[in-house]
Coordinates of C-alpha atoms in Angstrom, one line a residue:
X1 CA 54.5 124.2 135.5
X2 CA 56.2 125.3 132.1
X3 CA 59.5 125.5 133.8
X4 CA 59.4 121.9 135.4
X5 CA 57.7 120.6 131.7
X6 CA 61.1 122.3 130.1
X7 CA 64.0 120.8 132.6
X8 CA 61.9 117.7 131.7
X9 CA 62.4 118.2 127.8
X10 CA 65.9 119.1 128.5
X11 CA 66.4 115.6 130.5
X12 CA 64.8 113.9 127.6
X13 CA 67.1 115.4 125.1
X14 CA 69.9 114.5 126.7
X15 CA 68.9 111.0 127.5
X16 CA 67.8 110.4 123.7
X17 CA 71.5 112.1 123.2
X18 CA 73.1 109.5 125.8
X19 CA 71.3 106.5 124.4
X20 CA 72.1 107.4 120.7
X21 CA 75.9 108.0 121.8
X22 CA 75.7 104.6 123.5
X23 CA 74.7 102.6 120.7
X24 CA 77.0 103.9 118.7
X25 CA 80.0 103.5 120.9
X26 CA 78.4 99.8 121.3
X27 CA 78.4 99.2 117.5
X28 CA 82.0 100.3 116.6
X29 CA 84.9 98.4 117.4
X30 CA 86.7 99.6 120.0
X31 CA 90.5 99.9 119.6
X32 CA 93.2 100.4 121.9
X33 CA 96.5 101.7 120.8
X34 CA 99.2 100.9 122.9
X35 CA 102.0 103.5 122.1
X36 CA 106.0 102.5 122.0
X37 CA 108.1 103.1 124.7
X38 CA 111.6 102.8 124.5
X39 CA 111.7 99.7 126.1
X40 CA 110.2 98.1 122.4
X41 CA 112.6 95.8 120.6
X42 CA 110.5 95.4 117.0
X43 CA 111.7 91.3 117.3
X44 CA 110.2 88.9 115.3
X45 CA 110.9 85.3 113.9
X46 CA 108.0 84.4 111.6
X47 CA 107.6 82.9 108.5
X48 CA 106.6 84.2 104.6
X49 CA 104.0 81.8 103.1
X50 CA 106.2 79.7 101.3
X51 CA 108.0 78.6 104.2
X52 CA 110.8 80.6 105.1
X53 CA 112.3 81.7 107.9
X54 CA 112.4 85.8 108.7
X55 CA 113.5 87.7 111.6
X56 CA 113.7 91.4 112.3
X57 CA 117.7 90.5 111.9
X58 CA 117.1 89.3 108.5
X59 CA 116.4 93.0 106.9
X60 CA 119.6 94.5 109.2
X61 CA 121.0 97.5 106.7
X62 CA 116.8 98.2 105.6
X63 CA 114.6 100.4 106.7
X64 CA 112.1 98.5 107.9
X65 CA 107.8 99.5 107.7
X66 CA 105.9 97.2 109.5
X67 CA 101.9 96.9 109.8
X68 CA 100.0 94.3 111.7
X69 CA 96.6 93.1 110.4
X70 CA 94.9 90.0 109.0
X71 CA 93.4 88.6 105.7
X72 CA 90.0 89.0 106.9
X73 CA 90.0 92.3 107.4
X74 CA 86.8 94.1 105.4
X75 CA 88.5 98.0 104.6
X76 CA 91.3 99.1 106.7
X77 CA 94.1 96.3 106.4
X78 CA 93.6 96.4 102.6
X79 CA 93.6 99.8 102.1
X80 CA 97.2 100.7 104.3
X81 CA 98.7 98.0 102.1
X82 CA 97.4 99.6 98.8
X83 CA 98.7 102.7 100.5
X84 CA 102.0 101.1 101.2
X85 CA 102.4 101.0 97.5
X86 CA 101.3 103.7 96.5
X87 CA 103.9 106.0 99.2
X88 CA 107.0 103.2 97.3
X89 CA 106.1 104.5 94.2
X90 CA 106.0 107.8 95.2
X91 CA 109.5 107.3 97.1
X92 CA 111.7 106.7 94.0
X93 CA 115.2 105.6 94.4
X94 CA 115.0 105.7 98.3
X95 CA 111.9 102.9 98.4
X96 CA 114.7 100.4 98.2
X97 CA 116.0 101.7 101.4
X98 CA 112.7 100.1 102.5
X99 CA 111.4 97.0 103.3
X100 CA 108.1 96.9 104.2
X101 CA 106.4 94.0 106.3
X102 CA 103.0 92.7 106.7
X103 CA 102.6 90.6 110.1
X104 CA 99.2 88.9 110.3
X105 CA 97.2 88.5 113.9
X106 CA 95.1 86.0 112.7
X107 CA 97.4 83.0 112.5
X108 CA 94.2 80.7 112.9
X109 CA 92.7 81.6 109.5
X110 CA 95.4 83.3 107.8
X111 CA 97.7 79.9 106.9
X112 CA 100.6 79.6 104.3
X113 CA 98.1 79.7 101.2
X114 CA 95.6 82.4 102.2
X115 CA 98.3 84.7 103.1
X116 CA 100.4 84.2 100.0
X117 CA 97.2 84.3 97.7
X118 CA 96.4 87.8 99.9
X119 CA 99.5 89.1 99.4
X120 CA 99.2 89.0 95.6
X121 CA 96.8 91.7 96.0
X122 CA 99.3 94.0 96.5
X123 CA 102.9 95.5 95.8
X124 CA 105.1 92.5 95.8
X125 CA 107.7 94.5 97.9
X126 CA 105.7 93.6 100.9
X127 CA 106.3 90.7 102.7
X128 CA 103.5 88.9 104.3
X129 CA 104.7 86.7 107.4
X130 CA 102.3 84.6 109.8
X131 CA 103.7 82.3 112.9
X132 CA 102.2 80.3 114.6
X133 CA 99.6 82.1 118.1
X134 CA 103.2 82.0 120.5
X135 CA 105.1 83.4 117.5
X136 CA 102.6 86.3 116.8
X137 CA 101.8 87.3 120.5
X138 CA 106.2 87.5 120.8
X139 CA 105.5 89.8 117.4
X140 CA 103.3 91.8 118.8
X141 CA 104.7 92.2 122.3
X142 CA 108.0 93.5 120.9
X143 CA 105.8 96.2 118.9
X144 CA 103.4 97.1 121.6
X145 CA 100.8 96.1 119.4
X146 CA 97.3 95.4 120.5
X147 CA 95.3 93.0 119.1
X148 CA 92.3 90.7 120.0
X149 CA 89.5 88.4 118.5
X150 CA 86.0 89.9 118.8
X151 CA 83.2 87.3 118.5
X152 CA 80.5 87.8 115.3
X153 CA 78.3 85.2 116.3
X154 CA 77.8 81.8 114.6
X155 CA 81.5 81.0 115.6
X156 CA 82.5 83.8 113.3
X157 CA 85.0 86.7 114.9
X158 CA 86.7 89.5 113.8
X159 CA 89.8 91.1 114.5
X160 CA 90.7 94.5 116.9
X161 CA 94.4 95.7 116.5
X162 CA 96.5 98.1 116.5
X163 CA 96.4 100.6 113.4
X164 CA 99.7 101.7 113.0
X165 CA 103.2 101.6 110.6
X166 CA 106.2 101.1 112.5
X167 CA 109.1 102.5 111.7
X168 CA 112.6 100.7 112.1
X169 CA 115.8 102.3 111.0
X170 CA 118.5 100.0 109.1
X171 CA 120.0 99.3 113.0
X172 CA 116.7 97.9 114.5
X173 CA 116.0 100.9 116.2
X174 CA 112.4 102.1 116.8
X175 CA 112.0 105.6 115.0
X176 CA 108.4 106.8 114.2
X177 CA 105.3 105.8 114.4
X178 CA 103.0 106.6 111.3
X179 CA 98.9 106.7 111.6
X180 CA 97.3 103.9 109.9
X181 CA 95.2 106.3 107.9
X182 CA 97.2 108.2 105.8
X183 CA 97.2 108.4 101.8
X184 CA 100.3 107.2 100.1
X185 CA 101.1 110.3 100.0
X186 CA 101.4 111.3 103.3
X187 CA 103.2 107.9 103.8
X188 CA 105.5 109.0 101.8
X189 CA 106.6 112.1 103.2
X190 CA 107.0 110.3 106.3
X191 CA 109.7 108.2 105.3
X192 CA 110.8 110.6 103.4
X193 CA 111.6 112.8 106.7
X194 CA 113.7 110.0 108.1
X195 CA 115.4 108.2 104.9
X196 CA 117.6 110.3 102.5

């Protein structure tokens, strides 16, 4: 009797453990990160919010550190741009060996105006580009970036995507891949392994 009133505590503790995991996995986003092969180009033709026309092309002979997100984002988009920053500043000389780029994946909300006035927000050596859904799907395919709406409710949404830097040398070739959730710092010695 005690042994079948323990294998039934034990069941019940691992249900309860089950259910909590469940919920929790329920609640947070979920992510997928689609990782580079050598078959990625890093092609894009987009435009900066006052209009102008950039392509990957356009930044031949820079370094180029690209980051997909969107103005809406609450914590994470905000904070790797501030980050951004912080890893030029720590770079010195060799930051303007880099260009870094910020590609939206919300091109339904994030229009000329909201992305200029979002981009004020941080180190003006990062450009902000939008284009239009064709535009930012090419974007993305070339980076192997993942990105999807996720409904809020009330015809609100949010955004899933891919969380990392990209790095492109000065002759449009793929390098590195840096984690999203790095301090400046660690930014920094990134590049700093790659551009002397």
């Amino acid at each position: 009797m005690s042994i079948g009133l323990g294998r039934a505590g034990r069941r019940m503790a691992v249900a309860t453990v089950f259910l909590t995991w469940a919920q929790a996995a329920q609640s947070a986003p979920v992510v997928e990160e689609t990782l580079p092969s050598p078959a990625m180009t890093g092609h894009f033709k987009l435009q900066t919010p006052d209009g102008r026309t950039l392509s990957d092309s356009s930044f031949h002979g820079k370094w180029l550190l690209v980051y997909f997100g969107y103005t809406n984002c609450p914590d994470v988009c905000p904070t790797v741009l501030n980050e951004i920053g912080l890893a030029l500043n720590e770079m010195g000389p060799r930051a303007k060996k880099v260009q870094p780029v910020f590609i939206t994946v919300d091109p339904a909300r994030d229009k000329a105006p909201v992305l200029r006035k979002y981009m004020s927000s941080f180190d003006p050596r990062i450009v902000g580009l939008r284009g239009d859904g064709e535009a930012t799907e090419a974007a993305a395919k070339a980076f192997h970036v993942y990105y999807r709406p996720v409904a809020l409710g009330n015809a609100q949404y949010t955004m899933d995507h891919s969380g990392y830097l990209y790095l492109i040398d000065p002759k449009g070739k793929f390098v590195s891949l840096i984690t999203g959730n790095l301090p400046g710092h660690g930014i920094a010695q990134e590049l700093k392994k790659q551009i002397r």
